[in-house]
Amino acid sequence: MGRTGLRARLRDPALRRATVDSLIALGLVLVVGLMSAGVALQAAAGPSAVVVAAVVIAMPAALAWRRTHPVASAVTVYLCALLHLVLGVVAFSSDQMVIVPTDVLVLVALYSVTVYGPPWARRAALAGALLGALLLAVVTATWFGGASLWNFLATLLGVAGMVLATWGYAQFRRGRIERLESLLERARRLEIERDQQAQLATAAERARIAREMHDVVAHTLSVVIAQADGGRYAARTDPVAAERALTTIAEMGRDALADIRRILGVLRDGDAQAGTALLPQPVDADLDALVGQIRTSGVAVSLVRMGEARPLPPGAGLTIYRVCQEALTNALKHAGPGARITVLLQWLPGALTLQVDDDGRGAAAPSDGKGQGLVGMRERAALFGGTVQAGPRPGGGYRVRVQLPLPELGAASAVPAPLSPPTQGAR
């Protein structure tokens, strides 16, 4: 066994308890056990004296496992005490009876089994000790003849009182140990729950940051690529269009860089201590600007609003904006050239619906299977009890539909407003 394994074993509480009890038992054998054996050998002779001497040495030795195996230890001590009492392990003088010192260890065994043993063993140990007190009182009364009744009562009350006092203190001690173990177990559970909550919070924060980074970077790169492709073809015939494309690319790059710095700043500092104030998060009211950015890349995109707008729960507006942003990004990447995109934002009595349709290639568009856009959409909507549906739409193209539940409106506002014509510019 290496040093590491030895240190680990020495740190084991059960091993430490067994070691301490073994050392104490060894000391009792050398002091009390040998003394009692000497008393027994002096009081009598013959084989019975040798047996008794061995028994009184075995009594302190049995205390070596009083905490690891309390029932076995108590049974051994009790049987040894009964055996030496039956064999007459009592040293007699002319006028008194002398009991061997190891008899006191019966109280130690009673204490140990009461503190560390099961409930049935505690009751059995108490009954056995009281029975031993009765037997000792009978032996005392028998020896002292005329004063037998008084000696019987005095011995019975004295020994039984010590037994009950030991048992009562052991019960008190066991109660304190159980309360301490309960507190330790509670602290352990609280520590586990705290660690689990920290892990869940970390995972949720990582997922949130991953969604934000994906939405910002993927959308910006898609628009930049579209602008770069358009500007490259327009550079030959329309330098002004190429210049507009480069301007859009520069603006989009700066906005994306600012968003990434904001996200990383919060990740690093947890607040605005990085030296710049935190910018407000986009909400559903910013969809016009988002559609305008897509339109500058040359894509035909329109925004339709239905119903009566009303305040959203905190974070719901950001969810609508990010889902729309991701849906538009996917349409830019997969719908194909010449595709038209329609964004519908509909306020219903008990829900808010966002629907992004395109008439492009739909599910036939190639995909590397590594995108996390739909996963992020569903995670965002699930935070508010919403649902996301994505797939080919009737008549061709692709549709992304998200619905977030909202508090019910009154009867006066339950009828949605008429459908407005598609917007061709920022509202």
Tab-separated table of C-alpha atoms in Angstrom:
chain	number	residue	atom	x	y	z
A	1	MET	CA	0.000	0.000	0.000
A	2	GLY	CA	1.383	3.411	-0.968
A	3	ARG	CA	1.546	6.468	1.218
A	4	THR	CA	-1.544	7.953	-0.379
A	5	GLY	CA	-3.622	4.856	0.409
A	6	LEU	CA	-2.297	4.776	3.975
A	7	ARG	CA	-3.220	8.446	4.517
A	8	ALA	CA	-6.693	7.813	3.122
A	9	ARG	CA	-7.220	4.904	5.504
A	10	LEU	CA	-5.975	6.931	8.469
A	11	ARG	CA	-8.515	9.636	7.596
A	12	ASP	CA	-11.342	7.087	7.770
A	13	PRO	CA	-13.453	7.931	10.893
A	14	ALA	CA	-14.382	4.272	11.504
A	15	LEU	CA	-10.740	3.236	11.442
A	16	ARG	CA	-9.787	6.019	13.836
A	17	ARG	CA	-12.533	4.990	16.269
A	18	ALA	CA	-11.462	1.353	16.115
A	19	THR	CA	-7.820	2.322	16.733
A	20	VAL	CA	-8.660	4.511	19.739
A	21	ASP	CA	-10.922	1.854	21.281
A	22	SER	CA	-8.287	-0.840	20.756
A	23	LEU	CA	-5.661	1.217	22.551
A	24	ILE	CA	-8.043	1.928	25.456
A	25	ALA	CA	-8.969	-1.753	25.674
A	26	LEU	CA	-5.307	-2.723	25.725
A	27	GLY	CA	-4.670	-0.317	28.602
A	28	LEU	CA	-7.644	-1.731	30.544
A	29	VAL	CA	-6.399	-5.287	29.984
A	30	LEU	CA	-2.943	-4.381	31.307
A	31	VAL	CA	-4.247	-2.506	34.338
A	32	VAL	CA	-7.760	-3.629	35.345
A	33	GLY	CA	-7.753	-7.063	33.683
A	34	LEU	CA	-4.485	-8.288	35.160
A	35	MET	CA	-5.433	-6.877	38.567
A	36	SER	CA	-8.779	-8.746	38.514
A	37	ALA	CA	-7.059	-11.924	37.376
A	38	GLY	CA	-4.680	-11.633	40.309
A	39	VAL	CA	-7.619	-11.184	42.701
A	40	ALA	CA	-9.335	-14.271	41.284
A	41	LEU	CA	-6.212	-16.431	41.502
A	42	GLN	CA	-5.600	-15.376	45.109
A	43	ALA	CA	-9.203	-16.025	46.163
A	44	ALA	CA	-9.393	-19.575	44.865
A	45	ALA	CA	-7.330	-22.319	43.334
A	46	GLY	CA	-7.860	-24.953	40.729
A	47	PRO	CA	-9.199	-24.947	37.165
A	48	SER	CA	-12.134	-22.657	38.003
A	49	ALA	CA	-9.749	-19.926	39.141
A	50	VAL	CA	-7.818	-20.163	35.859
A	51	VAL	CA	-11.057	-19.964	33.854
A	52	VAL	CA	-12.196	-16.964	35.865
A	53	ALA	CA	-8.830	-15.254	35.376
A	54	ALA	CA	-9.172	-15.706	31.615
A	55	VAL	CA	-12.756	-14.422	31.701
A	56	VAL	CA	-11.930	-11.216	33.579
A	57	ILE	CA	-9.137	-10.487	31.083
A	58	ALA	CA	-11.563	-11.037	28.178
A	59	MET	CA	-13.996	-8.441	29.547
A	60	PRO	CA	-11.791	-5.340	28.921
A	61	ALA	CA	-10.524	-6.850	25.664
A	62	ALA	CA	-14.130	-6.941	24.353
A	63	LEU	CA	-14.322	-3.161	24.647
A	64	ALA	CA	-11.994	-2.865	21.629
A	65	TRP	CA	-15.032	-3.070	19.316
A	66	ARG	CA	-17.573	-1.321	21.570
A	67	ARG	CA	-18.342	1.329	18.905
A	68	THR	CA	-17.827	-0.634	15.705
A	69	HIS	CA	-19.779	-3.709	16.962
A	70	PRO	CA	-21.531	-2.526	20.134
A	71	VAL	CA	-23.943	-5.473	20.414
A	72	ALA	CA	-21.207	-8.113	20.179
A	73	SER	CA	-19.050	-6.198	22.662
A	74	ALA	CA	-21.888	-5.881	25.201
A	75	VAL	CA	-22.886	-9.559	24.843
A	76	THR	CA	-19.273	-10.624	25.471
A	77	VAL	CA	-18.915	-8.424	28.570
A	78	TYR	CA	-22.286	-9.504	29.994
A	79	LEU	CA	-21.579	-13.210	29.454
A	80	CYS	CA	-18.135	-12.932	31.049
A	81	ALA	CA	-19.610	-11.153	34.089
A	82	LEU	CA	-22.337	-13.802	34.434
A	83	LEU	CA	-19.798	-16.613	34.042
A	84	HIS	CA	-17.441	-15.394	36.723
A	85	LEU	CA	-20.400	-14.760	39.025
A	86	VAL	CA	-21.677	-18.308	38.515
A	87	LEU	CA	-18.225	-19.820	38.965
A	88	GLY	CA	-17.799	-17.920	42.202
A	89	VAL	CA	-15.337	-15.299	40.985
A	90	VAL	CA	-15.553	-13.583	44.292
A	91	ALA	CA	-12.646	-13.339	46.722
A	92	PHE	CA	-13.784	-14.092	50.253
A	93	SER	CA	-12.275	-12.873	53.490
A	94	SER	CA	-13.420	-13.531	56.981
A	95	ASP	CA	-16.152	-10.874	56.964
A	96	GLN	CA	-16.654	-9.483	53.463
A	97	MET	CA	-17.060	-10.328	49.864
A	98	VAL	CA	-14.747	-8.663	47.333
A	99	ILE	CA	-15.869	-8.222	43.714
A	100	VAL	CA	-13.287	-8.093	40.932
A	101	PRO	CA	-12.671	-4.610	39.399
A	102	THR	CA	-13.686	-5.673	35.883
A	103	ASP	CA	-17.343	-5.832	36.968
A	104	VAL	CA	-17.441	-2.049	36.518
A	105	LEU	CA	-16.982	-2.629	32.776
A	106	VAL	CA	-20.580	-3.851	32.615
A	107	LEU	CA	-21.588	-0.190	32.950
A	108	VAL	CA	-19.204	0.744	30.129
A	109	ALA	CA	-20.733	-1.936	27.912
A	110	LEU	CA	-24.242	-0.692	28.785
A	111	TYR	CA	-23.255	2.867	27.883
A	112	SER	CA	-21.673	1.810	24.581
A	113	VAL	CA	-24.560	-0.322	23.352
A	114	THR	CA	-27.080	2.362	24.347
A	115	VAL	CA	-25.242	5.087	22.480
A	116	TYR	CA	-24.158	3.143	19.379
A	117	GLY	CA	-26.462	0.116	19.236
A	118	PRO	CA	-29.937	-0.393	17.707
A	119	PRO	CA	-33.095	0.282	19.772
A	120	TRP	CA	-33.748	-3.373	20.632
A	121	ALA	CA	-30.169	-3.781	21.896
A	122	ARG	CA	-30.530	-0.760	24.188
A	123	ARG	CA	-33.606	-2.223	25.876
A	124	ALA	CA	-32.034	-5.680	26.102
A	125	ALA	CA	-28.831	-4.256	27.602
A	126	LEU	CA	-30.798	-2.340	30.251
A	127	ALA	CA	-32.806	-5.426	31.165
A	128	GLY	CA	-29.631	-7.565	31.345
A	129	ALA	CA	-27.869	-5.044	33.589
A	130	LEU	CA	-30.853	-4.842	35.940
A	131	LEU	CA	-31.018	-8.651	36.030
A	132	GLY	CA	-27.322	-8.706	36.916
A	133	ALA	CA	-27.982	-6.230	39.724
A	134	LEU	CA	-30.708	-8.546	41.048
A	135	LEU	CA	-28.414	-11.599	40.909
A	136	LEU	CA	-25.652	-9.717	42.681
A	137	ALA	CA	-28.116	-8.618	45.380
A	138	VAL	CA	-29.239	-12.239	45.853
A	139	VAL	CA	-25.611	-13.415	46.200
A	140	THR	CA	-24.932	-10.655	48.711
A	141	ALA	CA	-28.017	-11.435	50.798
A	142	THR	CA	-27.211	-15.138	50.786
A	143	TRP	CA	-23.649	-14.606	52.042
A	144	PHE	CA	-24.440	-12.176	54.843
A	145	GLY	CA	-27.114	-14.352	56.478
A	146	GLY	CA	-28.964	-12.438	59.184
A	147	ALA	CA	-28.728	-9.071	57.503
A	148	SER	CA	-29.752	-10.586	54.212
A	149	LEU	CA	-32.827	-8.357	53.588
A	150	TRP	CA	-31.027	-5.116	54.253
A	151	ASN	CA	-28.005	-6.208	52.221
A	152	PHE	CA	-30.312	-7.354	49.435
A	153	LEU	CA	-32.090	-4.003	49.282
A	154	ALA	CA	-28.911	-1.961	49.665
A	155	THR	CA	-27.090	-3.888	46.926
A	156	LEU	CA	-30.090	-3.920	44.597
A	157	LEU	CA	-30.818	-0.207	44.964
A	158	GLY	CA	-27.166	0.797	44.738
A	159	VAL	CA	-26.292	-1.263	41.669
A	160	ALA	CA	-29.637	-0.624	39.948
A	161	GLY	CA	-29.206	3.111	40.598
A	162	MET	CA	-25.795	3.063	38.887
A	163	VAL	CA	-27.270	1.076	35.975
A	164	LEU	CA	-30.156	3.513	35.501
A	165	ALA	CA	-27.891	6.544	35.840
A	166	THR	CA	-25.524	5.109	33.207
A	167	TRP	CA	-28.401	4.268	30.867
A	168	GLY	CA	-29.966	7.730	31.291
A	169	TYR	CA	-26.701	9.506	30.527
A	170	ALA	CA	-26.170	7.230	27.521
A	171	GLN	CA	-29.637	8.115	26.225
A	172	PHE	CA	-28.841	11.815	26.594
A	173	ARG	CA	-25.536	11.320	24.807
A	174	ARG	CA	-27.197	9.395	21.990
A	175	GLY	CA	-29.731	12.188	21.531
A	176	ARG	CA	-26.942	14.743	21.160
A	177	ILE	CA	-25.117	12.548	18.644
A	178	GLU	CA	-28.300	12.066	16.603
A	179	ARG	CA	-28.971	15.819	16.585
A	180	LEU	CA	-25.400	16.479	15.496
A	181	GLU	CA	-25.645	13.882	12.736
A	182	SER	CA	-28.945	15.395	11.632
A	183	LEU	CA	-27.367	18.843	11.427
A	184	LEU	CA	-24.388	17.470	9.522
A	185	GLU	CA	-26.672	15.628	7.090
A	186	ARG	CA	-28.728	18.770	6.588
A	187	ALA	CA	-25.590	20.802	5.958
A	188	ARG	CA	-24.407	18.189	3.471
A	189	ARG	CA	-27.732	18.259	1.634
A	190	LEU	CA	-27.715	22.058	1.567
A	191	GLU	CA	-24.185	22.018	0.179
A	192	ILE	CA	-25.224	19.555	-2.535
A	193	GLU	CA	-28.285	21.650	-3.380
A	194	ARG	CA	-26.147	24.801	-3.476
A	195	ASP	CA	-23.684	23.145	-5.839
A	196	GLN	CA	-26.515	21.876	-8.035
A	197	GLN	CA	-28.124	25.319	-8.141
A	198	ALA	CA	-24.775	26.869	-9.034
A	199	GLN	CA	-24.302	24.307	-11.812
A	200	LEU	CA	-27.811	24.934	-13.139
A	201	ALA	CA	-27.282	28.683	-13.002
A	202	THR	CA	-23.947	28.334	-14.789
A	203	ALA	CA	-25.466	26.126	-17.468
A	204	ALA	CA	-28.383	28.535	-17.953
A	205	GLU	CA	-26.018	31.495	-18.201
A	206	ARG	CA	-23.817	29.665	-20.687
A	207	ALA	CA	-26.862	28.814	-22.780
A	208	ARG	CA	-28.066	32.425	-22.643
A	209	ILE	CA	-24.682	33.795	-23.681
A	210	ALA	CA	-24.420	31.181	-26.433
A	211	ARG	CA	-27.833	32.234	-27.768
A	212	GLU	CA	-26.899	35.907	-27.694
A	213	MET	CA	-23.565	35.297	-29.406
A	214	HIS	CA	-25.194	33.082	-32.022
A	215	ASP	CA	-27.941	35.574	-32.773
A	216	VAL	CA	-25.613	38.561	-33.007
A	217	VAL	CA	-22.800	36.906	-34.957
A	218	ALA	CA	-24.927	34.767	-37.276
A	219	HIS	CA	-27.265	37.617	-38.214
A	220	THR	CA	-24.483	40.117	-38.743
A	221	LEU	CA	-22.378	37.757	-40.842
A	222	SER	CA	-25.365	36.819	-42.987
A	223	VAL	CA	-26.122	40.457	-43.774
A	224	VAL	CA	-22.434	41.219	-44.310
A	225	ILE	CA	-22.072	38.320	-46.735
A	226	ALA	CA	-25.171	39.384	-48.654
A	227	GLN	CA	-23.934	42.977	-48.843
A	228	ALA	CA	-20.451	41.897	-49.850
A	229	ASP	CA	-21.793	39.681	-52.660
A	230	GLY	CA	-24.079	42.440	-53.903
A	231	GLY	CA	-21.375	45.077	-53.672
A	232	ARG	CA	-18.927	42.903	-55.596
A	233	TYR	CA	-21.307	42.552	-58.540
A	234	ALA	CA	-22.428	46.205	-58.375
A	235	ALA	CA	-18.873	47.549	-58.313
A	236	ARG	CA	-18.528	47.061	-62.055
A	237	THR	CA	-21.654	48.962	-63.079
A	238	ASP	CA	-22.842	51.001	-60.074
A	239	PRO	CA	-20.047	52.305	-57.853
A	240	VAL	CA	-22.588	54.159	-55.721
A	241	ALA	CA	-24.390	50.893	-54.848
A	242	ALA	CA	-21.068	49.285	-54.019
A	243	GLU	CA	-20.269	52.197	-51.718
A	244	ARG	CA	-23.637	51.807	-49.986
A	245	ALA	CA	-22.938	48.114	-49.500
A	246	LEU	CA	-19.571	48.831	-47.912
A	247	THR	CA	-21.163	51.443	-45.659
A	248	THR	CA	-23.782	48.937	-44.539
A	249	ILE	CA	-21.071	46.352	-43.885
A	250	ALA	CA	-19.128	48.829	-41.780
A	251	GLU	CA	-22.196	49.824	-39.763
A	252	MET	CA	-23.245	46.240	-39.196
A	253	GLY	CA	-19.718	45.299	-38.137
A	254	ARG	CA	-19.557	48.146	-35.613
A	255	ASP	CA	-22.959	47.260	-34.160
A	256	ALA	CA	-22.006	43.594	-33.873
A	257	LEU	CA	-18.688	44.494	-32.246
A	258	ALA	CA	-20.489	46.684	-29.714
A	259	ASP	CA	-22.939	43.856	-28.924
A	260	ILE	CA	-20.140	41.329	-28.486
A	261	ARG	CA	-18.209	43.707	-26.224
A	262	ARG	CA	-21.343	44.228	-24.149
A	263	ILE	CA	-21.904	40.478	-23.793
A	264	LEU	CA	-18.270	39.806	-22.907
A	265	GLY	CA	-18.251	42.732	-20.494
A	266	VAL	CA	-21.218	41.328	-18.598
A	267	LEU	CA	-19.594	37.883	-18.650
A	268	ARG	CA	-16.370	39.273	-17.207
A	269	ASP	CA	-17.640	41.827	-14.708
A	270	GLY	CA	-21.286	41.013	-14.165
A	271	ASP	CA	-22.163	44.715	-14.413
A	272	ALA	CA	-21.159	47.886	-16.214
A	273	GLN	CA	-17.803	48.286	-14.466
A	274	ALA	CA	-15.889	47.793	-17.711
A	275	GLY	CA	-16.087	51.535	-18.329
A	276	THR	CA	-19.047	51.709	-20.734
A	277	ALA	CA	-22.732	51.822	-19.918
A	278	LEU	CA	-24.842	48.871	-20.876
A	279	LEU	CA	-26.984	49.467	-23.947
A	280	PRO	CA	-30.704	48.670	-23.799
A	281	GLN	CA	-31.683	45.297	-25.200
A	282	PRO	CA	-33.713	45.295	-28.425
A	283	VAL	CA	-37.450	44.572	-28.117
A	284	ASP	CA	-40.390	43.926	-30.413
A	285	ALA	CA	-40.664	47.657	-31.189
A	286	ASP	CA	-37.242	47.436	-32.901
A	287	LEU	CA	-38.449	45.008	-35.573
A	288	ASP	CA	-38.796	47.884	-38.053
A	289	ALA	CA	-35.092	48.663	-37.780
A	290	LEU	CA	-34.250	44.959	-38.092
A	291	VAL	CA	-36.364	44.624	-41.238
A	292	GLY	CA	-34.758	47.775	-42.581
A	293	GLN	CA	-31.289	46.268	-42.165
A	294	ILE	CA	-32.325	43.188	-44.132
A	295	ARG	CA	-33.937	45.326	-46.825
A	296	THR	CA	-30.682	47.261	-47.380
A	297	SER	CA	-29.055	44.011	-48.470
A	298	GLY	CA	-31.408	43.867	-51.437
A	299	VAL	CA	-33.891	41.329	-50.084
A	300	ALA	CA	-37.609	41.977	-50.465
A	301	VAL	CA	-38.889	41.910	-46.895
A	302	SER	CA	-42.035	43.401	-45.406
A	303	LEU	CA	-43.402	43.786	-41.888
A	304	VAL	CA	-47.105	43.393	-41.063
A	305	ARG	CA	-48.625	44.226	-37.668
A	306	MET	CA	-52.052	43.096	-36.489
A	307	GLY	CA	-53.955	43.780	-33.304
A	308	GLU	CA	-53.523	46.220	-30.469
A	309	ALA	CA	-50.015	46.346	-29.045
A	310	ARG	CA	-49.662	46.262	-25.261
A	311	PRO	CA	-46.811	45.941	-22.746
A	312	LEU	CA	-45.026	42.588	-22.659
A	313	PRO	CA	-43.536	40.751	-19.676
A	314	PRO	CA	-39.842	41.547	-19.070
A	315	GLY	CA	-37.705	39.713	-21.603
A	316	ALA	CA	-40.563	38.748	-23.921
A	317	GLY	CA	-39.827	41.607	-26.300
A	318	LEU	CA	-36.195	40.494	-26.575
A	319	THR	CA	-37.375	36.945	-27.301
A	320	ILE	CA	-39.598	38.148	-30.159
A	321	TYR	CA	-36.767	40.247	-31.567
A	322	ARG	CA	-34.173	37.449	-31.386
A	323	VAL	CA	-36.494	34.842	-32.889
A	324	CYS	CA	-37.337	37.188	-35.761
A	325	GLN	CA	-33.646	37.959	-36.212
A	326	GLU	CA	-32.760	34.263	-36.379
A	327	ALA	CA	-35.628	33.500	-38.771
A	328	LEU	CA	-34.524	36.315	-41.101
A	329	THR	CA	-30.932	35.099	-40.913
A	330	ASN	CA	-32.003	31.587	-41.896
A	331	ALA	CA	-34.053	32.999	-44.777
A	332	LEU	CA	-31.022	34.935	-46.025
A	333	LYS	CA	-28.885	31.788	-45.922
A	334	HIS	CA	-31.325	29.198	-47.248
A	335	ALA	CA	-34.218	30.819	-49.142
A	336	GLY	CA	-32.132	31.500	-52.222
A	337	PRO	CA	-31.855	34.531	-54.547
A	338	GLY	CA	-35.003	36.499	-55.309
A	339	ALA	CA	-36.954	35.165	-52.339
A	340	ARG	CA	-39.515	37.402	-50.657
A	341	ILE	CA	-39.889	37.467	-46.879
A	342	THR	CA	-42.931	38.511	-44.847
A	343	VAL	CA	-42.823	39.157	-41.106
A	344	LEU	CA	-46.204	39.065	-39.322
A	345	LEU	CA	-46.574	40.289	-35.732
A	346	GLN	CA	-50.108	39.575	-34.486
A	347	TRP	CA	-51.513	40.548	-31.090
A	348	LEU	CA	-54.241	38.149	-30.002
A	349	PRO	CA	-56.441	38.350	-26.859
A	350	GLY	CA	-54.334	35.765	-25.052
A	351	ALA	CA	-51.135	35.491	-27.052
A	352	LEU	CA	-48.591	37.225	-29.263
A	353	THR	CA	-47.740	35.510	-32.544
A	354	LEU	CA	-44.692	36.132	-34.717
A	355	GLN	CA	-44.643	34.491	-38.134
A	356	VAL	CA	-41.813	34.737	-40.671
A	357	ASP	CA	-42.585	33.360	-44.160
A	358	ASP	CA	-40.464	33.180	-47.267
A	359	ASP	CA	-41.217	31.812	-50.732
A	360	GLY	CA	-37.752	30.392	-51.314
A	361	ARG	CA	-36.463	26.846	-51.521
A	362	GLY	CA	-37.865	25.856	-48.107
A	363	ALA	CA	-36.826	22.448	-46.762
A	364	ALA	CA	-34.965	21.702	-50.017
A	365	ALA	CA	-32.248	24.193	-49.046
A	366	PRO	CA	-28.914	22.545	-48.173
A	367	SER	CA	-27.867	22.522	-44.519
A	368	ASP	CA	-24.754	21.313	-42.697
A	369	GLY	CA	-26.872	20.121	-39.766
A	370	LYS	CA	-24.730	22.051	-37.260
A	371	GLY	CA	-26.955	25.077	-36.764
A	372	GLN	CA	-28.354	25.873	-33.323
A	373	GLY	CA	-30.858	28.479	-34.467
A	374	LEU	CA	-34.048	26.459	-33.975
A	375	VAL	CA	-32.770	25.139	-30.650
A	376	GLY	CA	-32.179	28.701	-29.472
A	377	MET	CA	-35.638	29.778	-30.648
A	378	ARG	CA	-37.335	26.987	-28.719
A	379	GLU	CA	-35.270	27.680	-25.597
A	380	ARG	CA	-36.192	31.381	-25.682
A	381	ALA	CA	-39.893	30.673	-26.217
A	382	ALA	CA	-39.966	27.971	-23.532
A	383	LEU	CA	-38.888	30.520	-20.918
A	384	PHE	CA	-42.300	32.195	-21.348
A	385	GLY	CA	-44.333	29.048	-21.926
A	386	GLY	CA	-44.407	29.609	-25.679
A	387	THR	CA	-44.064	27.290	-28.650
A	388	VAL	CA	-42.100	27.396	-31.912
A	389	GLN	CA	-43.131	25.703	-35.149
A	390	ALA	CA	-40.769	25.635	-38.124
A	391	GLY	CA	-41.010	23.847	-41.447
A	392	PRO	CA	-42.151	24.058	-45.082
A	393	ARG	CA	-45.282	26.144	-45.609
A	394	PRO	CA	-48.181	25.397	-47.949
A	395	GLY	CA	-47.481	26.660	-51.434
A	396	GLY	CA	-43.717	26.498	-51.086
A	397	GLY	CA	-41.110	28.242	-49.004
A	398	TYR	CA	-40.488	28.053	-45.282
A	399	ARG	CA	-42.336	29.273	-42.192
A	400	VAL	CA	-41.253	29.985	-38.628
A	401	ARG	CA	-44.071	30.639	-36.168
A	402	VAL	CA	-43.661	31.461	-32.486
A	403	GLN	CA	-46.491	32.079	-30.048
A	404	LEU	CA	-46.106	33.477	-26.533
A	405	PRO	CA	-49.066	33.379	-24.105
A	406	LEU	CA	-50.191	36.747	-22.713
A	407	PRO	CA	-52.761	37.815	-20.116
A	408	GLU	CA	-56.295	37.859	-21.505
A	409	LEU	CA	-57.642	41.140	-22.838
A	410	GLY	CA	-61.019	42.590	-21.954
A	411	ALA	CA	-64.002	42.311	-24.256
A	412	ALA	CA	-63.380	45.769	-25.675
A	413	SER	CA	-60.012	44.843	-27.108
A	414	ALA	CA	-60.701	41.207	-27.936
A	415	VAL	CA	-61.282	41.909	-31.665
A	416	PRO	CA	-58.006	42.322	-33.563
A	417	ALA	CA	-57.435	45.308	-35.770
A	418	PRO	CA	-57.803	44.856	-39.537
A	419	LEU	CA	-54.854	43.644	-41.509
A	420	SER	CA	-52.606	46.502	-42.549
A	421	PRO	CA	-50.881	46.535	-45.925
A	422	PRO	CA	-47.259	45.343	-46.069
A	423	THR	CA	-44.838	48.071	-45.084
A	424	GLN	CA	-42.217	49.048	-47.559
A	425	GLY	CA	-40.206	51.205	-45.260
A	426	ALA	CA	-39.460	51.791	-41.613
A	427	ARG	CA	-42.545	52.680	-39.609
